[in-house]
mmCIF file of C-alpha atoms in Angstrom:
data_model
loop_
_atom_site.group_PDB
_atom_site.id
_atom_site.type_symbol
_atom_site.label_atom_id
_atom_site.label_comp_id
_atom_site.label_asym_id
_atom_site.label_seq_id
_atom_site.Cartn_x
_atom_site.Cartn_y
_atom_site.Cartn_z
ATOM 1 C CA MET A 11 15.083 -61.016 17.642
ATOM 2 C CA SER A 12 16.889 -63.743 19.597
ATOM 3 C CA VAL A 13 16.994 -63.903 23.376
ATOM 4 C CA GLU A 14 20.741 -63.373 23.259
ATOM 5 C CA SER A 15 20.559 -60.152 21.236
ATOM 6 C CA THR A 16 17.719 -58.815 23.402
ATOM 7 C CA SER A 17 19.849 -59.377 26.495
ATOM 8 C CA LEU A 18 22.785 -57.632 24.893
ATOM 9 C CA LEU A 19 20.671 -54.580 24.111
ATOM 10 C CA ARG A 20 19.419 -54.485 27.673
ATOM 11 C CA LEU A 21 22.973 -54.633 29.000
ATOM 12 C CA GLU A 22 24.037 -51.883 26.621
ATOM 13 C CA LYS A 23 21.188 -49.671 27.823
ATOM 14 C CA THR A 24 22.104 -50.361 31.445
ATOM 15 C CA SER A 25 25.705 -49.462 30.705
ATOM 16 C CA LEU A 26 24.674 -46.146 29.158
ATOM 17 C CA ARG A 27 22.482 -45.371 32.154
ATOM 18 C CA GLU A 28 25.307 -46.160 34.561
ATOM 19 C CA GLN A 29 27.778 -44.076 32.570
ATOM 20 C CA ALA A 30 25.368 -41.138 32.518
ATOM 21 C CA LEU A 31 24.705 -41.562 36.235
ATOM 22 C CA THR A 32 28.430 -41.577 37.014
ATOM 23 C CA ALA A 33 29.100 -38.526 34.843
ATOM 24 C CA LEU A 34 26.237 -36.501 36.332
ATOM 25 C CA ARG A 35 27.014 -37.525 39.897
ATOM 26 C CA ARG A 36 30.634 -36.509 39.430
ATOM 27 C CA ALA A 37 29.662 -33.164 37.853
ATOM 28 C CA ILE A 38 27.380 -32.380 40.793
ATOM 29 C CA THR A 39 29.620 -33.514 43.637
ATOM 30 C CA THR A 40 32.688 -31.757 42.221
ATOM 31 C CA GLY A 41 30.823 -28.490 41.715
ATOM 32 C CA GLN A 42 30.930 -28.550 37.916
ATOM 33 C CA LEU A 43 27.144 -28.371 38.096
ATOM 34 C CA ARG A 44 26.537 -25.829 40.835
ATOM 35 C CA PRO A 45 23.687 -25.979 43.393
ATOM 36 C CA GLY A 46 20.543 -24.456 41.934
ATOM 37 C CA THR A 47 21.524 -25.241 38.328
ATOM 38 C CA HIS A 48 18.447 -26.188 36.292
ATOM 39 C CA LEU A 49 18.872 -29.468 34.461
ATOM 40 C CA VAL A 50 17.519 -29.271 30.927
ATOM 41 C CA GLU A 51 16.877 -32.688 29.397
ATOM 42 C CA THR A 52 17.577 -31.670 25.807
ATOM 43 C CA GLU A 53 20.913 -30.097 26.695
ATOM 44 C CA LEU A 54 22.069 -32.941 28.932
ATOM 45 C CA SER A 55 21.011 -35.742 26.600
ATOM 46 C CA GLU A 56 22.871 -34.047 23.764
ATOM 47 C CA ALA A 57 25.968 -33.432 25.884
ATOM 48 C CA LEU A 58 26.022 -37.047 27.114
ATOM 49 C CA GLN A 59 24.924 -38.437 23.715
ATOM 50 C CA ILE A 60 22.172 -40.556 25.218
ATOM 51 C CA SER A 61 18.423 -40.729 24.748
ATOM 52 C CA ARG A 62 16.152 -38.632 26.943
ATOM 53 C CA GLY A 63 14.627 -41.852 28.285
ATOM 54 C CA THR A 64 18.006 -43.123 29.485
ATOM 55 C CA LEU A 65 18.753 -39.688 30.935
ATOM 56 C CA ARG A 66 15.473 -39.715 32.887
ATOM 57 C CA GLU A 67 16.393 -43.074 34.432
ATOM 58 C CA ALA A 68 19.696 -41.627 35.625
ATOM 59 C CA MET A 69 17.968 -38.494 36.926
ATOM 60 C CA ARG A 70 15.488 -40.556 38.950
ATOM 61 C CA GLN A 71 18.403 -42.263 40.662
ATOM 62 C CA LEU A 72 20.030 -38.901 41.408
ATOM 63 C CA GLN A 73 16.762 -37.749 43.001
ATOM 64 C CA GLN A 74 16.769 -40.815 45.219
ATOM 65 C CA GLU A 75 20.350 -40.026 46.236
ATOM 66 C CA GLY A 76 19.340 -36.480 47.153
ATOM 67 C CA LEU A 77 21.594 -34.818 44.592
ATOM 68 C CA ILE A 78 18.823 -33.199 42.575
ATOM 69 C CA SER A 79 15.358 -32.037 43.506
ATOM 70 C CA ALA A 80 12.120 -31.159 41.736
ATOM 71 C CA GLY A 81 10.763 -27.631 41.900
ATOM 72 C CA LEU A 82 7.745 -25.978 40.359
ATOM 73 C CA ARG A 83 6.173 -27.964 37.515
ATOM 74 C CA GLY A 84 8.588 -30.799 38.266
ATOM 75 C CA ARG A 85 11.570 -28.857 36.973
ATOM 76 C CA LEU A 86 14.759 -30.549 38.166
ATOM 77 C CA SER A 87 17.764 -28.712 39.549
ATOM 78 C CA VAL A 88 20.915 -29.472 41.498
ATOM 79 C CA ARG A 89 20.022 -29.573 45.161
ATOM 80 C CA HIS A 90 21.203 -26.782 47.418
ATOM 81 C CA LEU A 91 22.129 -27.831 50.943
ATOM 82 C CA ASP A 92 21.743 -25.328 53.748
ATOM 83 C CA ALA A 93 23.434 -25.452 57.148
ATOM 84 C CA LYS A 94 20.526 -27.284 58.819
ATOM 85 C CA GLU A 95 20.462 -29.993 56.155
ATOM 86 C CA ILE A 96 24.199 -30.541 56.527
ATOM 87 C CA ARG A 97 23.861 -30.872 60.296
ATOM 88 C CA ASP A 98 20.979 -33.316 59.771
ATOM 89 C CA ILE A 99 23.082 -35.420 57.389
ATOM 90 C CA PHE A 100 25.943 -35.605 59.864
ATOM 91 C CA THR A 101 23.577 -36.438 62.729
ATOM 92 C CA VAL A 102 22.358 -39.464 60.777
ATOM 93 C CA ARG A 103 25.931 -40.345 59.836
ATOM 94 C CA ALA A 104 26.876 -40.214 63.501
ATOM 95 C CA ALA A 105 24.091 -42.652 64.392
ATOM 96 C CA LEU A 106 25.054 -45.098 61.657
ATOM 97 C CA GLU A 107 28.802 -44.949 62.109
ATOM 98 C CA SER A 108 28.577 -45.009 65.906
ATOM 99 C CA LEU A 109 26.686 -48.273 65.564
ATOM 100 C CA ALA A 110 29.383 -49.628 63.239
ATOM 101 C CA ALA A 111 32.147 -48.600 65.657
ATOM 102 C CA ARG A 112 30.269 -50.136 68.580
ATOM 103 C CA GLU A 113 29.840 -53.419 66.695
ATOM 104 C CA LEU A 114 33.545 -53.547 65.851
ATOM 105 C CA ALA A 115 34.685 -52.666 69.380
ATOM 106 C CA ASN A 116 32.533 -55.471 70.794
ATOM 107 C CA ARG A 117 34.275 -58.098 68.681
ATOM 108 C CA ALA A 118 36.857 -60.335 70.276
ATOM 109 C CA ASP A 119 38.517 -60.705 66.847
ATOM 110 C CA ARG A 120 38.563 -56.983 66.002
ATOM 111 C CA SER A 121 42.303 -56.883 65.210
ATOM 112 C CA ASP A 122 41.779 -57.480 61.472
ATOM 113 C CA ALA A 123 39.186 -54.720 61.299
ATOM 114 C CA VAL A 124 41.485 -52.349 63.187
ATOM 115 C CA GLU A 125 44.307 -53.096 60.773
ATOM 116 C CA ALA A 126 42.055 -52.440 57.774
ATOM 117 C CA LEU A 127 41.022 -49.094 59.259
ATOM 118 C CA ARG A 128 44.629 -48.139 59.972
ATOM 119 C CA GLN A 129 45.432 -48.908 56.342
ATOM 120 C CA ALA A 130 42.545 -46.652 55.278
ATOM 121 C CA VAL A 131 43.993 -43.847 57.421
ATOM 122 C CA ALA A 132 47.432 -44.423 55.893
ATOM 123 C CA GLU A 133 45.838 -44.113 52.479
ATOM 124 C CA MET A 134 44.400 -40.748 53.513
ATOM 125 C CA ASP A 135 47.947 -39.627 54.322
ATOM 126 C CA ARG A 136 49.165 -40.820 50.930
ATOM 127 C CA TRP A 137 46.547 -38.643 49.216
ATOM 128 C CA ALA A 138 47.205 -35.619 51.457
ATOM 129 C CA ALA A 139 48.908 -33.668 48.665
ATOM 130 C CA ALA A 140 46.354 -34.623 46.013
ATOM 131 C CA ASN A 141 43.401 -32.639 44.708
ATOM 132 C CA LEU A 142 40.273 -32.210 46.811
ATOM 133 C CA GLU A 143 38.257 -34.829 44.945
ATOM 134 C CA ASP A 144 40.828 -37.582 45.582
ATOM 135 C CA ARG A 145 41.137 -36.552 49.208
ATOM 136 C CA ILE A 146 37.373 -36.742 49.619
ATOM 137 C CA GLU A 147 37.388 -40.256 48.173
ATOM 138 C CA ALA A 148 40.118 -41.370 50.587
ATOM 139 C CA ASP A 149 38.216 -39.869 53.519
ATOM 140 C CA LEU A 150 34.943 -41.507 52.516
ATOM 141 C CA LYS A 151 36.720 -44.829 52.006
ATOM 142 C CA PHE A 152 37.660 -44.849 55.688
ATOM 143 C CA HIS A 153 34.074 -44.314 56.799
ATOM 144 C CA ARG A 154 32.656 -46.715 54.216
ATOM 145 C CA THR A 155 35.155 -49.376 55.305
ATOM 146 C CA MET A 156 34.061 -49.040 58.913
ATOM 147 C CA CYS A 157 30.453 -49.601 57.887
ATOM 148 C CA GLN A 158 31.373 -52.551 55.653
ATOM 149 C CA LEU A 159 33.425 -54.196 58.389
ATOM 150 C CA SER A 160 30.460 -54.055 60.755
ATOM 151 C CA GLY A 161 28.855 -56.782 58.655
ATOM 152 C CA ASN A 162 25.488 -55.036 58.935
ATOM 153 C CA GLU A 163 24.181 -54.810 55.372
ATOM 154 C CA THR A 164 21.248 -52.589 56.320
ATOM 155 C CA LEU A 165 23.605 -50.141 57.997
ATOM 156 C CA LEU A 166 25.875 -50.098 54.941
ATOM 157 C CA HIS A 167 22.927 -49.588 52.589
ATOM 158 C CA SER A 168 21.658 -46.692 54.696
ATOM 159 C CA TRP A 169 25.095 -45.072 54.768
ATOM 160 C CA SER A 170 25.532 -45.531 51.009
ATOM 161 C CA SER A 171 22.217 -43.801 50.354
ATOM 162 C CA LEU A 172 23.678 -40.705 52.034
ATOM 163 C CA GLU A 173 26.965 -40.767 50.145
ATOM 164 C CA GLY A 174 25.968 -38.314 47.435
ATOM 165 C CA SER A 175 24.668 -35.825 49.992
ATOM 166 C CA ILE A 176 27.827 -36.264 52.059
ATOM 167 C CA ARG A 177 29.955 -35.341 49.049
ATOM 168 C CA MET A 178 27.785 -32.299 48.382
ATOM 169 C CA SER A 179 28.063 -31.145 51.987
ATOM 170 C CA ILE A 180 31.847 -31.358 51.769
ATOM 171 C CA MET A 181 31.899 -29.330 48.561
ATOM 172 C CA PHE A 182 29.579 -26.795 50.204
ATOM 173 C CA ALA A 183 32.313 -26.002 52.712
ATOM 174 C CA GLY A 184 35.044 -24.980 50.309
ATOM 175 C CA VAL A 185 38.555 -26.392 50.140
ATOM 176 C CA ASP A 186 40.008 -25.053 53.392
ATOM 177 C CA ARG A 187 37.209 -26.234 55.682
ATOM 178 C CA ALA A 188 36.851 -29.550 53.839
ATOM 179 C CA ILE A 189 40.548 -30.334 54.237
ATOM 180 C CA LYS A 190 40.457 -29.493 57.933
ATOM 181 C CA ASN A 191 38.065 -32.407 58.434
ATOM 182 C CA MET A 192 40.386 -34.819 56.618
ATOM 183 C CA ASP A 193 43.158 -34.770 59.212
ATOM 184 C CA SER A 194 44.244 -38.392 59.675
ATOM 185 C CA LYS A 195 44.782 -37.868 63.426
ATOM 186 C CA ARG A 196 41.053 -37.190 63.853
ATOM 187 C CA HIS A 197 40.332 -40.572 62.286
ATOM 188 C CA LEU A 198 42.958 -42.422 64.314
ATOM 189 C CA VAL A 199 41.064 -41.404 67.465
ATOM 190 C CA ILE A 200 38.176 -43.542 66.207
ATOM 191 C CA VAL A 201 40.446 -46.475 65.352
ATOM 192 C CA ASP A 202 42.158 -46.347 68.752
ATOM 193 C CA ALA A 203 38.775 -46.337 70.487
ATOM 194 C CA ILE A 204 37.643 -49.382 68.514
ATOM 195 C CA GLU A 205 40.904 -51.165 69.281
ATOM 196 C CA SER A 206 40.420 -50.526 73.004
ATOM 197 C CA GLY A 207 37.325 -52.720 72.978
ATOM 198 C CA GLU A 208 35.321 -50.068 74.802
ATOM 199 C CA ALA A 209 32.112 -49.897 72.765
ATOM 200 C CA ASP A 210 30.799 -46.733 74.437
ATOM 201 C CA GLN A 211 34.129 -44.995 73.894
ATOM 202 C CA ALA A 212 34.179 -46.017 70.221
ATOM 203 C CA ALA A 213 30.634 -44.755 69.662
ATOM 204 C CA ALA A 214 31.424 -41.491 71.461
ATOM 205 C CA ALA A 215 34.555 -40.984 69.342
ATOM 206 C CA VAL A 216 32.462 -41.206 66.175
ATOM 207 C CA ALA A 217 29.777 -38.883 67.561
ATOM 208 C CA ASP A 218 32.422 -36.299 68.504
ATOM 209 C CA HIS A 219 34.039 -36.646 65.076
ATOM 210 C CA MET A 220 30.769 -36.025 63.256
ATOM 211 C CA SER A 221 29.685 -33.154 65.466
ATOM 212 C CA GLY A 222 33.021 -31.426 64.951
ATOM 213 C CA ALA A 223 33.019 -32.096 61.210
ATOM 214 C CA ALA A 224 29.541 -30.640 60.776
ATOM 215 C CA SER A 225 30.484 -27.540 62.755
ATOM 216 C CA VAL A 226 33.529 -26.981 60.561
ATOM 217 C CA LEU A 227 31.520 -27.410 57.365
ATOM 218 C CA VAL A 228 28.810 -24.938 58.275
ATOM 219 C CA SER A 229 30.983 -22.360 60.049
ATOM 220 C CA GLY A 230 30.363 -18.964 58.530
ATOM 221 C CA ALA A 231 27.271 -20.209 56.673
ATOM 222 C CA ALA A 232 24.212 -18.020 56.621
#
């Protein structure tokens, strides 16, 4: 077999893995696959029309993202988040995003970053009448953008590793509580604090945002 054809096969396999990963991640974070659902390789590989080997590669990635977990005898199931885990996730988010906000507020040339964040908030408003999944994406785009604009690749990587769990925590809350956290005015408070150039104020605005969001998500939880 030529080098060229070998490379093409490897790319095709990677594409299948990525497609399976995207499909499974979406099914989990939208609630199609409910928390606690056991993931049976034979059923999933048949449904996705991929080999069990390719499926296992995708499942390993989902474990790393915290979307699925191994139980007795290594049996995989969709992870169930409890109230403490959600608070823990948002505590880590607060630390990461407070650092991003502080970095941006300290910049003399922060005007471009502020404008990008205001555009992200405007996009949230444009999706306000959309379905929950699209609204979640618009909300996460704001927070991801803030981390990207910080220029700290380690920070962004750490935040991205939480993204799957963040989506799950939002779905855990149900539509009404999830939407309450997506109010654009709550996000503009962060942008205004960054624009002020007061780093402590910007970091505090993010910490308050995350503390309030976590409380809303777990309210009424056992």
